[in-house]
Amino acid sequence: MSGAAAFLYNDDFMLYQFGPRHPFQPIRERLAMDTLESLGVLDGKEARVVASPPVSMERLNRVHPPEFVTEVERICLAGGLLDQGDTPGNPGLFTGALAAVGASIRGAEGIMSGEFEHAFNPAGGLHHAHPEAASGFCVFNDIAVAVRYLQREHGLQRIAVVDIDGHHGDGTQSIFYSENVLTMSLHRYSRGFFPGTGGMEERGVDEGRGYNINLPLPPGTDDEMYQQAYFSIVLPALRAYQPQFIIHQFGTDGHYKDPLVGLGLTTMGYAEIARRTHDLAHEVCDGRYLVVGGGGYEIDATRRSWAVMFAELVGGRSADEGIAALHDREAVESSQEVLSEVDRVIAKQEETALPMVEKLIRYA
Ligand SMILES: [Zn+2]
Ligand SMILES: [Zn+2]
């Protein structure tokens, strides 16, 4: 069961970069598109490339105040640092950042109008960005801007954000911490690991209490354990919440080859996560499913992970020989310690987080 899917693209995505030696390399986005194009997936029958415009200031300003946006533009032109040091500005970056956010809006817009059913913005997923602070290679939070767009311009009241990046989605969490937007994040969590937040006790406050769920995972978590956490907590929470729209942050820096994170996912794990989330979107929200990118610092692993994910959005293509050939040949297996730590996290959130969401929805 699948309609048309859009692969969003804007040449300005390539301007969202921090120099040749920086881990963030936007070329992975074009390579994923080229791969899908060469395999015939983007031939216009079930999926196609859709050009996306930059975000308007009006929409951007719903999350990022004008003074902050002006300051970012100034720093980009002058070439200073946008955060503590990981995110240096440069003249093209501001244009690239507007394009990255614009594509998430374009995806949400096309899904809402029925122009296409699902969409992927490989330049999005900039989940560390806060309203008035860039952080961790993220300038503007496209996820939050898309949520505001869906709330204000389409009147949606239940939007779910699922974040599978290897790092905690701290910017997104904090923006919606006191609102009933369901935000869930699975990420590596260990002492000294960026950004340091993302513990199980962070559940939201006020109106948002119970609507934030973290699944902090130890380094070395493999496909099997990751999926166990995803299937036992994330999918049931989505079913309970009954979202009208799902945004999936699909950073692939949890891949076992990624140089920055240390989780143990393979392309098989990513494909399965995409398959199950796509199915669930059809089950609960008419297939309204927007996937955005995120981290992913091993360029080839990211290209392949995104290509197999996108093939899941397009009916039947994941079984294609060309797609199957993109998968990792090696397998990763969690140690006994990792296994029991992930079990502990699942048990704890099954006992606490899930009943909270179920109860909130019952009495909403
Ligand atoms: Zn579908
Ligand atoms: Zn990351």
mmCIF file of C-alpha atoms and ligand atoms in Angstrom:
data_model
loop_
_atom_site.group_PDB
_atom_site.id
_atom_site.type_symbol
_atom_site.label_atom_id
_atom_site.label_comp_id
_atom_site.label_asym_id
_atom_site.label_seq_id
_atom_site.Cartn_x
_atom_site.Cartn_y
_atom_site.Cartn_z
ATOM 1 C CA MET A 1 0.000 0.000 0.000
ATOM 2 C CA SER A 2 1.895 3.038 -1.191
ATOM 3 C CA GLY A 3 1.347 6.170 -3.228
ATOM 4 C CA ALA A 4 3.834 8.531 -4.732
ATOM 5 C CA ALA A 5 6.878 9.461 -2.711
ATOM 6 C CA ALA A 6 8.954 12.603 -3.153
ATOM 7 C CA PHE A 7 12.716 12.888 -2.841
ATOM 8 C CA LEU A 8 13.172 16.581 -2.073
ATOM 9 C CA TYR A 9 16.124 18.340 -3.541
ATOM 10 C CA ASN A 10 17.581 21.803 -3.940
ATOM 11 C CA ASP A 11 21.099 22.474 -5.276
ATOM 12 C CA ASP A 12 21.620 24.823 -2.332
ATOM 13 C CA PHE A 13 21.738 21.733 -0.045
ATOM 14 C CA MET A 14 25.390 21.524 -1.118
ATOM 15 C CA LEU A 15 26.024 24.946 0.452
ATOM 16 C CA TYR A 16 25.140 23.537 3.864
ATOM 17 C CA GLN A 17 28.711 22.570 4.709
ATOM 18 C CA PHE A 18 31.502 23.512 7.103
ATOM 19 C CA GLY A 19 34.620 22.884 5.059
ATOM 20 C CA PRO A 20 36.413 19.881 3.518
ATOM 21 C CA ARG A 21 37.734 18.475 6.802
ATOM 22 C CA HIS A 22 34.473 18.744 8.739
ATOM 23 C CA PRO A 23 32.566 15.468 9.327
ATOM 24 C CA PHE A 24 29.301 16.869 7.889
ATOM 25 C CA GLN A 25 29.440 16.445 4.096
ATOM 26 C CA PRO A 26 26.269 17.262 2.119
ATOM 27 C CA ILE A 27 27.443 15.218 -0.861
ATOM 28 C CA ARG A 28 25.884 12.168 0.878
ATOM 29 C CA GLU A 29 22.479 13.671 -0.004
ATOM 30 C CA ARG A 30 23.246 13.870 -3.710
ATOM 31 C CA LEU A 31 24.829 10.422 -3.677
ATOM 32 C CA ALA A 32 21.677 8.904 -2.138
ATOM 33 C CA MET A 33 19.608 10.596 -4.849
ATOM 34 C CA ASP A 34 21.989 9.452 -7.611
ATOM 35 C CA THR A 35 21.844 5.887 -6.286
ATOM 36 C CA LEU A 36 18.043 5.830 -6.330
ATOM 37 C CA GLU A 37 17.990 7.470 -9.744
ATOM 38 C CA SER A 38 20.391 4.937 -11.228
ATOM 39 C CA LEU A 39 18.230 2.103 -9.855
ATOM 40 C CA GLY A 40 15.142 3.572 -11.501
ATOM 41 C CA VAL A 41 13.386 4.262 -8.208
ATOM 42 C CA LEU A 42 12.940 7.956 -9.021
ATOM 43 C CA ASP A 43 11.511 7.351 -12.477
ATOM 44 C CA GLY A 44 8.271 9.215 -11.777
ATOM 45 C CA LYS A 45 6.019 6.172 -11.484
ATOM 46 C CA GLU A 46 5.965 5.798 -7.731
ATOM 47 C CA ALA A 47 8.606 8.287 -6.727
ATOM 48 C CA ARG A 48 10.253 11.349 -8.150
ATOM 49 C CA VAL A 49 12.579 14.199 -7.326
ATOM 50 C CA VAL A 50 10.716 17.313 -6.235
ATOM 51 C CA ALA A 51 12.494 20.677 -6.264
ATOM 52 C CA SER A 52 12.007 22.614 -3.041
ATOM 53 C CA PRO A 53 12.258 26.374 -2.376
ATOM 54 C CA PRO A 54 13.951 28.013 0.646
ATOM 55 C CA VAL A 55 11.820 28.602 3.749
ATOM 56 C CA SER A 56 10.081 31.962 4.072
ATOM 57 C CA MET A 57 11.082 34.245 6.960
ATOM 58 C CA GLU A 58 7.537 34.207 8.257
ATOM 59 C CA ARG A 59 7.569 30.442 8.707
ATOM 60 C CA LEU A 60 11.133 30.340 10.015
ATOM 61 C CA ASN A 61 10.369 33.044 12.576
ATOM 62 C CA ARG A 62 7.711 30.890 14.247
ATOM 63 C CA VAL A 63 10.638 28.988 15.782
ATOM 64 C CA HIS A 64 13.669 31.248 15.349
ATOM 65 C CA PRO A 65 13.202 34.938 16.261
ATOM 66 C CA PRO A 66 14.183 37.505 13.589
ATOM 67 C CA GLU A 67 17.095 38.836 15.700
ATOM 68 C CA PHE A 68 18.627 35.360 15.859
ATOM 69 C CA VAL A 69 18.178 34.787 12.115
ATOM 70 C CA THR A 70 19.840 38.141 11.363
ATOM 71 C CA GLU A 71 22.698 37.292 13.702
ATOM 72 C CA VAL A 72 23.221 33.914 11.998
ATOM 73 C CA GLU A 73 23.314 35.615 8.605
ATOM 74 C CA ARG A 74 25.852 38.147 9.871
ATOM 75 C CA ILE A 75 28.116 35.459 11.360
ATOM 76 C CA CYS A 76 27.882 33.367 8.176
ATOM 77 C CA LEU A 77 28.988 36.331 6.046
ATOM 78 C CA ALA A 78 31.753 37.308 8.460
ATOM 79 C CA GLY A 79 32.884 33.709 8.976
ATOM 80 C CA GLY A 80 32.712 33.312 12.773
ATOM 81 C CA LEU A 81 31.546 30.452 14.960
ATOM 82 C CA LEU A 82 27.826 29.736 15.339
ATOM 83 C CA ASP A 83 28.194 27.626 18.489
ATOM 84 C CA GLN A 84 30.982 26.553 20.853
ATOM 85 C CA GLY A 85 33.136 25.426 17.955
ATOM 86 C CA ASP A 86 31.603 22.561 15.951
ATOM 87 C CA THR A 87 29.538 24.763 13.694
ATOM 88 C CA PRO A 88 31.594 27.421 11.872
ATOM 89 C CA GLY A 89 29.783 29.920 9.656
ATOM 90 C CA ASN A 90 30.671 30.590 6.037
ATOM 91 C CA PRO A 91 29.049 32.735 3.303
ATOM 92 C CA GLY A 92 27.022 29.915 1.668
ATOM 93 C CA LEU A 93 25.815 28.330 4.885
ATOM 94 C CA PHE A 94 22.923 30.718 5.488
ATOM 95 C CA THR A 95 21.482 29.999 2.022
ATOM 96 C CA GLY A 96 22.009 26.269 2.584
ATOM 97 C CA ALA A 97 20.258 26.430 5.964
ATOM 98 C CA LEU A 98 17.195 28.140 4.444
ATOM 99 C CA ALA A 99 17.071 25.454 1.738
ATOM 100 C CA ALA A 100 17.332 22.650 4.311
ATOM 101 C CA VAL A 101 14.328 24.001 6.245
ATOM 102 C CA GLY A 102 12.375 24.837 3.077
ATOM 103 C CA ALA A 103 12.493 21.223 1.931
ATOM 104 C CA SER A 104 10.872 19.985 5.151
ATOM 105 C CA ILE A 105 8.065 22.509 4.632
ATOM 106 C CA ARG A 106 7.723 21.488 0.979
ATOM 107 C CA GLY A 107 7.489 17.846 2.042
ATOM 108 C CA ALA A 108 4.819 18.563 4.664
ATOM 109 C CA GLU A 109 2.901 20.736 2.208
ATOM 110 C CA GLY A 110 2.882 18.117 -0.559
ATOM 111 C CA ILE A 111 1.788 15.391 1.852
ATOM 112 C CA MET A 112 -1.048 17.541 3.233
ATOM 113 C CA SER A 113 -2.305 18.504 -0.215
ATOM 114 C CA GLY A 114 -2.155 14.910 -1.433
ATOM 115 C CA GLU A 115 0.351 15.762 -4.162
ATOM 116 C CA PHE A 116 2.435 12.852 -2.842
ATOM 117 C CA GLU A 117 2.024 10.500 0.076
ATOM 118 C CA HIS A 118 5.463 10.414 1.652
ATOM 119 C CA ALA A 119 8.535 12.603 1.331
ATOM 120 C CA PHE A 120 12.207 12.554 2.251
ATOM 121 C CA ASN A 121 14.285 15.677 2.856
ATOM 122 C CA PRO A 122 17.901 14.453 3.091
ATOM 123 C CA ALA A 123 19.105 17.931 4.126
ATOM 124 C CA GLY A 124 16.753 18.152 7.107
ATOM 125 C CA GLY A 125 16.761 16.599 10.555
ATOM 126 C CA LEU A 126 18.738 19.449 12.139
ATOM 127 C CA HIS A 127 17.557 18.463 15.587
ATOM 128 C CA HIS A 128 20.211 20.115 17.790
ATOM 129 C CA ALA A 129 19.204 23.638 16.748
ATOM 130 C CA HIS A 130 17.438 25.632 19.467
ATOM 131 C CA PRO A 131 15.281 28.738 18.846
ATOM 132 C CA GLU A 132 18.161 31.076 19.617
ATOM 133 C CA ALA A 133 21.215 28.866 19.351
ATOM 134 C CA ALA A 134 22.866 26.814 16.642
ATOM 135 C CA SER A 135 24.476 23.620 17.906
ATOM 136 C CA GLY A 136 26.113 20.403 16.724
ATOM 137 C CA PHE A 137 26.188 21.216 12.975
ATOM 138 C CA CYS A 138 22.549 22.372 13.137
ATOM 139 C CA VAL A 139 21.678 25.994 12.300
ATOM 140 C CA PHE A 140 17.855 26.032 12.087
ATOM 141 C CA ASN A 141 15.539 23.298 13.358
ATOM 142 C CA ASP A 142 13.609 22.274 10.236
ATOM 143 C CA ILE A 143 11.626 19.676 12.222
ATOM 144 C CA ALA A 144 10.237 22.297 14.586
ATOM 145 C CA VAL A 145 9.501 24.712 11.739
ATOM 146 C CA ALA A 146 7.578 21.925 9.954
ATOM 147 C CA VAL A 147 5.605 21.127 13.136
ATOM 148 C CA ARG A 148 4.630 24.798 13.508
ATOM 149 C CA TYR A 149 3.642 24.899 9.837
ATOM 150 C CA LEU A 150 1.374 21.852 10.288
ATOM 151 C CA GLN A 151 -0.159 23.301 13.453
ATOM 152 C CA ARG A 152 -0.736 26.845 12.203
ATOM 153 C CA GLU A 153 -1.519 26.342 8.539
ATOM 154 C CA HIS A 154 -3.289 22.977 8.687
ATOM 155 C CA GLY A 155 -4.648 22.996 12.228
ATOM 156 C CA LEU A 156 -3.100 19.655 13.185
ATOM 157 C CA GLN A 157 -3.219 18.896 16.898
ATOM 158 C CA ARG A 158 -1.346 15.629 17.220
ATOM 159 C CA ILE A 159 2.033 15.500 15.519
ATOM 160 C CA ALA A 160 4.644 12.872 16.357
ATOM 161 C CA VAL A 161 8.389 13.307 15.896
ATOM 162 C CA VAL A 162 10.477 10.130 16.021
ATOM 163 C CA ASP A 163 14.228 10.761 16.114
ATOM 164 C CA ILE A 164 16.580 7.846 15.400
ATOM 165 C CA ASP A 165 19.790 9.871 15.010
ATOM 166 C CA GLY A 166 22.719 8.508 17.029
ATOM 167 C CA HIS A 167 22.603 11.679 19.127
ATOM 168 C CA HIS A 168 19.776 12.888 21.339
ATOM 169 C CA GLY A 169 17.343 15.258 19.586
ATOM 170 C CA ASP A 170 17.813 17.911 22.258
ATOM 171 C CA GLY A 171 16.709 20.970 20.280
ATOM 172 C CA THR A 172 13.454 19.374 19.191
ATOM 173 C CA GLN A 173 12.802 18.018 22.678
ATOM 174 C CA SER A 174 13.279 21.384 24.329
ATOM 175 C CA ILE A 175 11.154 23.302 21.794
ATOM 176 C CA PHE A 176 8.143 21.036 22.451
ATOM 177 C CA TYR A 177 8.870 20.175 26.084
ATOM 178 C CA SER A 178 5.717 21.805 27.416
ATOM 179 C CA GLU A 179 3.420 20.887 24.488
ATOM 180 C CA ASN A 180 1.492 17.791 23.502
ATOM 181 C CA VAL A 181 3.677 17.115 20.461
ATOM 182 C CA LEU A 182 4.883 13.517 20.935
ATOM 183 C CA THR A 183 8.674 13.601 20.707
ATOM 184 C CA MET A 184 10.652 10.361 20.928
ATOM 185 C CA SER A 185 14.374 9.897 20.585
ATOM 186 C CA LEU A 186 16.599 6.806 20.522
ATOM 187 C CA HIS A 187 20.266 7.662 20.861
ATOM 188 C CA ARG A 188 23.601 6.752 22.325
ATOM 189 C CA TYR A 189 23.732 7.897 25.918
ATOM 190 C CA SER A 190 26.903 7.744 27.930
ATOM 191 C CA ARG A 191 29.007 10.029 30.059
ATOM 192 C CA GLY A 192 30.540 12.880 28.075
ATOM 193 C CA PHE A 193 28.752 11.975 24.859
ATOM 194 C CA PHE A 194 27.182 14.905 22.957
ATOM 195 C CA PRO A 195 24.787 16.581 23.719
ATOM 196 C CA GLY A 196 24.586 15.045 27.214
ATOM 197 C CA THR A 197 20.783 15.156 27.533
ATOM 198 C CA GLY A 198 18.280 12.435 26.652
ATOM 199 C CA GLY A 199 17.818 10.495 29.886
ATOM 200 C CA MET A 200 14.678 8.504 30.615
ATOM 201 C CA GLU A 201 13.564 10.915 33.335
ATOM 202 C CA GLU A 202 13.114 13.738 30.791
ATOM 203 C CA ARG A 203 9.390 13.334 30.144
ATOM 204 C CA GLY A 204 8.168 16.872 29.424
ATOM 205 C CA VAL A 205 6.526 19.460 31.684
ATOM 206 C CA ASP A 206 3.070 21.039 32.086
ATOM 207 C CA GLU A 207 0.951 20.309 28.987
ATOM 208 C CA GLY A 208 3.872 18.357 27.618
ATOM 209 C CA ARG A 209 4.253 16.002 30.564
ATOM 210 C CA GLY A 210 4.342 12.434 29.279
ATOM 211 C CA TYR A 211 4.770 13.469 25.654
ATOM 212 C CA ASN A 212 8.548 13.178 25.583
ATOM 213 C CA ILE A 213 10.080 9.702 25.542
ATOM 214 C CA ASN A 214 13.789 8.979 25.474
ATOM 215 C CA LEU A 215 15.417 5.627 24.822
ATOM 216 C CA PRO A 216 19.045 6.120 25.892
ATOM 217 C CA LEU A 217 21.156 3.287 24.469
ATOM 218 C CA PRO A 218 24.678 2.073 25.221
ATOM 219 C CA PRO A 219 27.417 2.053 22.557
ATOM 220 C CA GLY A 220 27.427 -1.254 20.700
ATOM 221 C CA THR A 221 23.630 -1.574 20.478
ATOM 222 C CA ASP A 222 22.965 -3.793 17.448
ATOM 223 C CA ASP A 223 20.023 -4.040 15.024
ATOM 224 C CA GLU A 224 18.239 -6.623 17.091
ATOM 225 C CA MET A 225 18.327 -4.738 20.375
ATOM 226 C CA TYR A 226 17.593 -1.439 18.666
ATOM 227 C CA GLN A 227 14.547 -2.917 16.981
ATOM 228 C CA GLN A 228 13.403 -4.432 20.233
ATOM 229 C CA ALA A 229 13.426 -0.979 21.807
ATOM 230 C CA TYR A 230 11.711 0.517 18.767
ATOM 231 C CA PHE A 231 9.003 -2.116 18.514
ATOM 232 C CA SER A 232 8.284 -2.274 22.254
ATOM 233 C CA ILE A 233 8.137 1.462 22.946
ATOM 234 C CA VAL A 234 8.064 3.676 19.848
ATOM 235 C CA LEU A 235 5.442 1.822 17.795
ATOM 236 C CA PRO A 236 3.009 1.242 20.694
ATOM 237 C CA ALA A 237 3.391 4.880 21.799
ATOM 238 C CA LEU A 238 2.542 6.008 18.252
ATOM 239 C CA ARG A 239 -0.478 3.705 18.200
ATOM 240 C CA ALA A 240 -1.665 5.103 21.516
ATOM 241 C CA TYR A 241 -1.098 8.711 20.486
ATOM 242 C CA GLN A 242 -2.796 8.311 17.074
ATOM 243 C CA PRO A 243 -0.842 11.099 15.372
ATOM 244 C CA GLN A 244 -2.258 12.980 12.404
ATOM 245 C CA PHE A 245 1.238 13.276 10.937
ATOM 246 C CA ILE A 246 4.580 11.545 11.593
ATOM 247 C CA ILE A 247 7.945 13.231 11.124
ATOM 248 C CA HIS A 248 10.853 10.800 11.208
ATOM 249 C CA GLN A 249 14.335 12.166 11.844
ATOM 250 C CA PHE A 250 16.461 9.571 10.038
ATOM 251 C CA GLY A 251 20.044 10.415 10.968
ATOM 252 C CA THR A 252 22.186 7.382 10.154
ATOM 253 C CA ASP A 253 25.129 8.071 12.424
ATOM 254 C CA GLY A 254 24.012 5.087 14.504
ATOM 255 C CA HIS A 255 25.463 2.935 11.716
ATOM 256 C CA TYR A 256 28.272 0.682 12.945
ATOM 257 C CA LYS A 257 30.774 2.306 10.586
ATOM 258 C CA ASP A 258 30.023 5.862 11.680
ATOM 259 C CA PRO A 259 33.161 7.559 13.069
ATOM 260 C CA LEU A 260 31.347 9.758 15.630
ATOM 261 C CA VAL A 261 28.774 7.633 17.455
ATOM 262 C CA GLY A 262 29.551 3.963 18.188
ATOM 263 C CA LEU A 263 26.121 2.350 17.956
ATOM 264 C CA GLY A 264 25.894 -0.878 15.938
ATOM 265 C CA LEU A 265 23.139 -0.511 13.341
ATOM 266 C CA THR A 266 23.372 -1.836 9.805
ATOM 267 C CA THR A 267 21.413 -0.974 6.671
ATOM 268 C CA MET A 268 19.170 -3.981 7.442
ATOM 269 C CA GLY A 269 18.173 -2.388 10.728
ATOM 270 C CA TYR A 270 17.467 0.953 9.076
ATOM 271 C CA ALA A 271 15.333 -0.670 6.368
ATOM 272 C CA GLU A 272 13.292 -2.538 8.971
ATOM 273 C CA ILE A 273 12.738 0.612 11.055
ATOM 274 C CA ALA A 274 11.578 2.449 7.925
ATOM 275 C CA ARG A 275 9.322 -0.436 6.860
ATOM 276 C CA ARG A 276 7.563 -0.666 10.211
ATOM 277 C CA THR A 277 7.163 3.105 10.619
ATOM 278 C CA HIS A 278 5.853 3.453 7.051
ATOM 279 C CA ASP A 279 3.310 0.662 7.695
ATOM 280 C CA LEU A 280 2.248 2.332 10.906
ATOM 281 C CA ALA A 281 1.787 5.691 9.158
ATOM 282 C CA HIS A 282 -0.685 3.990 6.815
ATOM 283 C CA GLU A 283 -2.371 2.388 9.802
ATOM 284 C CA VAL A 284 -2.812 5.526 11.919
ATOM 285 C CA CYS A 285 -2.561 8.661 9.753
ATOM 286 C CA ASP A 286 -3.415 7.948 6.115
ATOM 287 C CA GLY A 287 0.265 7.495 5.336
ATOM 288 C CA ARG A 288 1.211 11.066 6.230
ATOM 289 C CA TYR A 289 4.886 10.372 6.744
ATOM 290 C CA LEU A 290 7.720 12.862 6.285
ATOM 291 C CA VAL A 291 11.269 11.561 6.663
ATOM 292 C CA VAL A 292 14.139 14.002 7.194
ATOM 293 C CA GLY A 293 17.877 13.351 7.298
ATOM 294 C CA GLY A 294 20.249 14.149 10.144
ATOM 295 C CA GLY A 295 23.682 12.887 11.123
ATOM 296 C CA GLY A 296 25.613 10.387 9.041
ATOM 297 C CA TYR A 297 29.368 10.830 8.821
ATOM 298 C CA GLU A 298 30.394 7.700 6.968
ATOM 299 C CA ILE A 299 29.344 8.920 3.557
ATOM 300 C CA ASP A 300 28.853 5.576 1.853
ATOM 301 C CA ALA A 301 26.961 4.002 4.772
ATOM 302 C CA THR A 302 24.695 7.049 4.838
ATOM 303 C CA ARG A 303 24.084 6.914 1.084
ATOM 304 C CA ARG A 304 23.154 3.236 1.288
ATOM 305 C CA SER A 305 21.056 3.569 4.461
ATOM 306 C CA TRP A 306 19.026 6.422 2.998
ATOM 307 C CA ALA A 307 18.551 4.595 -0.306
ATOM 308 C CA VAL A 308 17.228 1.420 1.370
ATOM 309 C CA MET A 309 15.018 3.551 3.639
ATOM 310 C CA PHE A 310 13.560 5.433 0.662
ATOM 311 C CA ALA A 311 12.926 2.163 -1.192
ATOM 312 C CA GLU A 312 10.672 1.188 1.733
ATOM 313 C CA LEU A 313 8.473 4.219 1.060
ATOM 314 C CA VAL A 314 7.969 3.108 -2.512
ATOM 315 C CA GLY A 315 5.760 0.039 -2.886
ATOM 316 C CA GLY A 316 7.680 -3.137 -3.464
ATOM 317 C CA ARG A 317 10.986 -1.574 -4.450
ATOM 318 C CA SER A 318 12.885 -2.782 -1.401
ATOM 319 C CA ALA A 319 12.989 -6.290 -2.890
ATOM 320 C CA ASP A 320 14.737 -5.035 -6.068
ATOM 321 C CA GLU A 321 18.075 -6.649 -6.718
ATOM 322 C CA GLY A 322 19.782 -3.259 -6.964
ATOM 323 C CA ILE A 323 18.433 -2.191 -3.576
ATOM 324 C CA ALA A 324 19.295 -5.523 -1.965
ATOM 325 C CA ALA A 325 22.873 -5.104 -3.193
ATOM 326 C CA LEU A 326 23.225 -1.910 -1.129
ATOM 327 C CA HIS A 327 23.023 -3.737 2.185
ATOM 328 C CA ASP A 328 25.938 -4.303 4.535
ATOM 329 C CA ARG A 329 27.558 -7.678 4.246
ATOM 330 C CA GLU A 330 28.685 -7.831 7.859
ATOM 331 C CA ALA A 331 26.575 -8.311 10.950
ATOM 332 C CA VAL A 332 27.039 -6.721 14.354
ATOM 333 C CA GLU A 333 26.124 -8.363 17.625
ATOM 334 C CA SER A 334 25.630 -6.704 20.994
ATOM 335 C CA SER A 335 27.627 -7.916 23.983
ATOM 336 C CA GLN A 336 25.894 -9.407 26.993
ATOM 337 C CA GLU A 337 26.277 -6.129 28.924
ATOM 338 C CA VAL A 338 24.718 -4.106 26.127
ATOM 339 C CA LEU A 339 21.891 -6.580 25.894
ATOM 340 C CA SER A 340 21.001 -6.295 29.562
ATOM 341 C CA GLU A 341 21.322 -2.496 29.536
ATOM 342 C CA VAL A 342 18.918 -2.163 26.593
ATOM 343 C CA ASP A 343 16.551 -4.629 28.300
ATOM 344 C CA ARG A 344 16.614 -2.423 31.385
ATOM 345 C CA VAL A 345 15.780 0.705 29.365
ATOM 346 C CA ILE A 346 12.902 -1.045 27.585
ATOM 347 C CA ALA A 347 11.467 -2.436 30.821
ATOM 348 C CA LYS A 348 11.653 0.945 32.516
ATOM 349 C CA GLN A 349 9.926 2.822 29.697
ATOM 350 C CA GLU A 350 7.342 0.070 29.264
ATOM 351 C CA GLU A 351 6.495 0.513 32.898
ATOM 352 C CA THR A 352 6.490 4.312 32.967
ATOM 353 C CA ALA A 353 6.421 6.110 29.614
ATOM 354 C CA LEU A 354 3.931 3.938 27.729
ATOM 355 C CA PRO A 355 1.184 3.960 30.369
ATOM 356 C CA MET A 356 1.590 7.760 30.602
ATOM 357 C CA VAL A 357 0.917 8.288 26.902
ATOM 358 C CA GLU A 358 -1.950 5.800 26.936
ATOM 359 C CA LYS A 359 -3.558 7.545 29.877
ATOM 360 C CA LEU A 360 -3.080 11.042 28.450
ATOM 361 C CA ILE A 361 -4.791 10.056 25.235
ATOM 362 C CA ARG A 362 -7.634 8.276 26.991
ATOM 363 C CA TYR A 363 -8.451 11.420 28.964
ATOM 364 C CA ALA A 364 -7.585 13.984 26.293
HETATM 365 ZN ZN ZN B 1 3.190 4.158 1.592
HETATM 366 ZN ZN ZN B 2 23.861 12.669 15.177
#
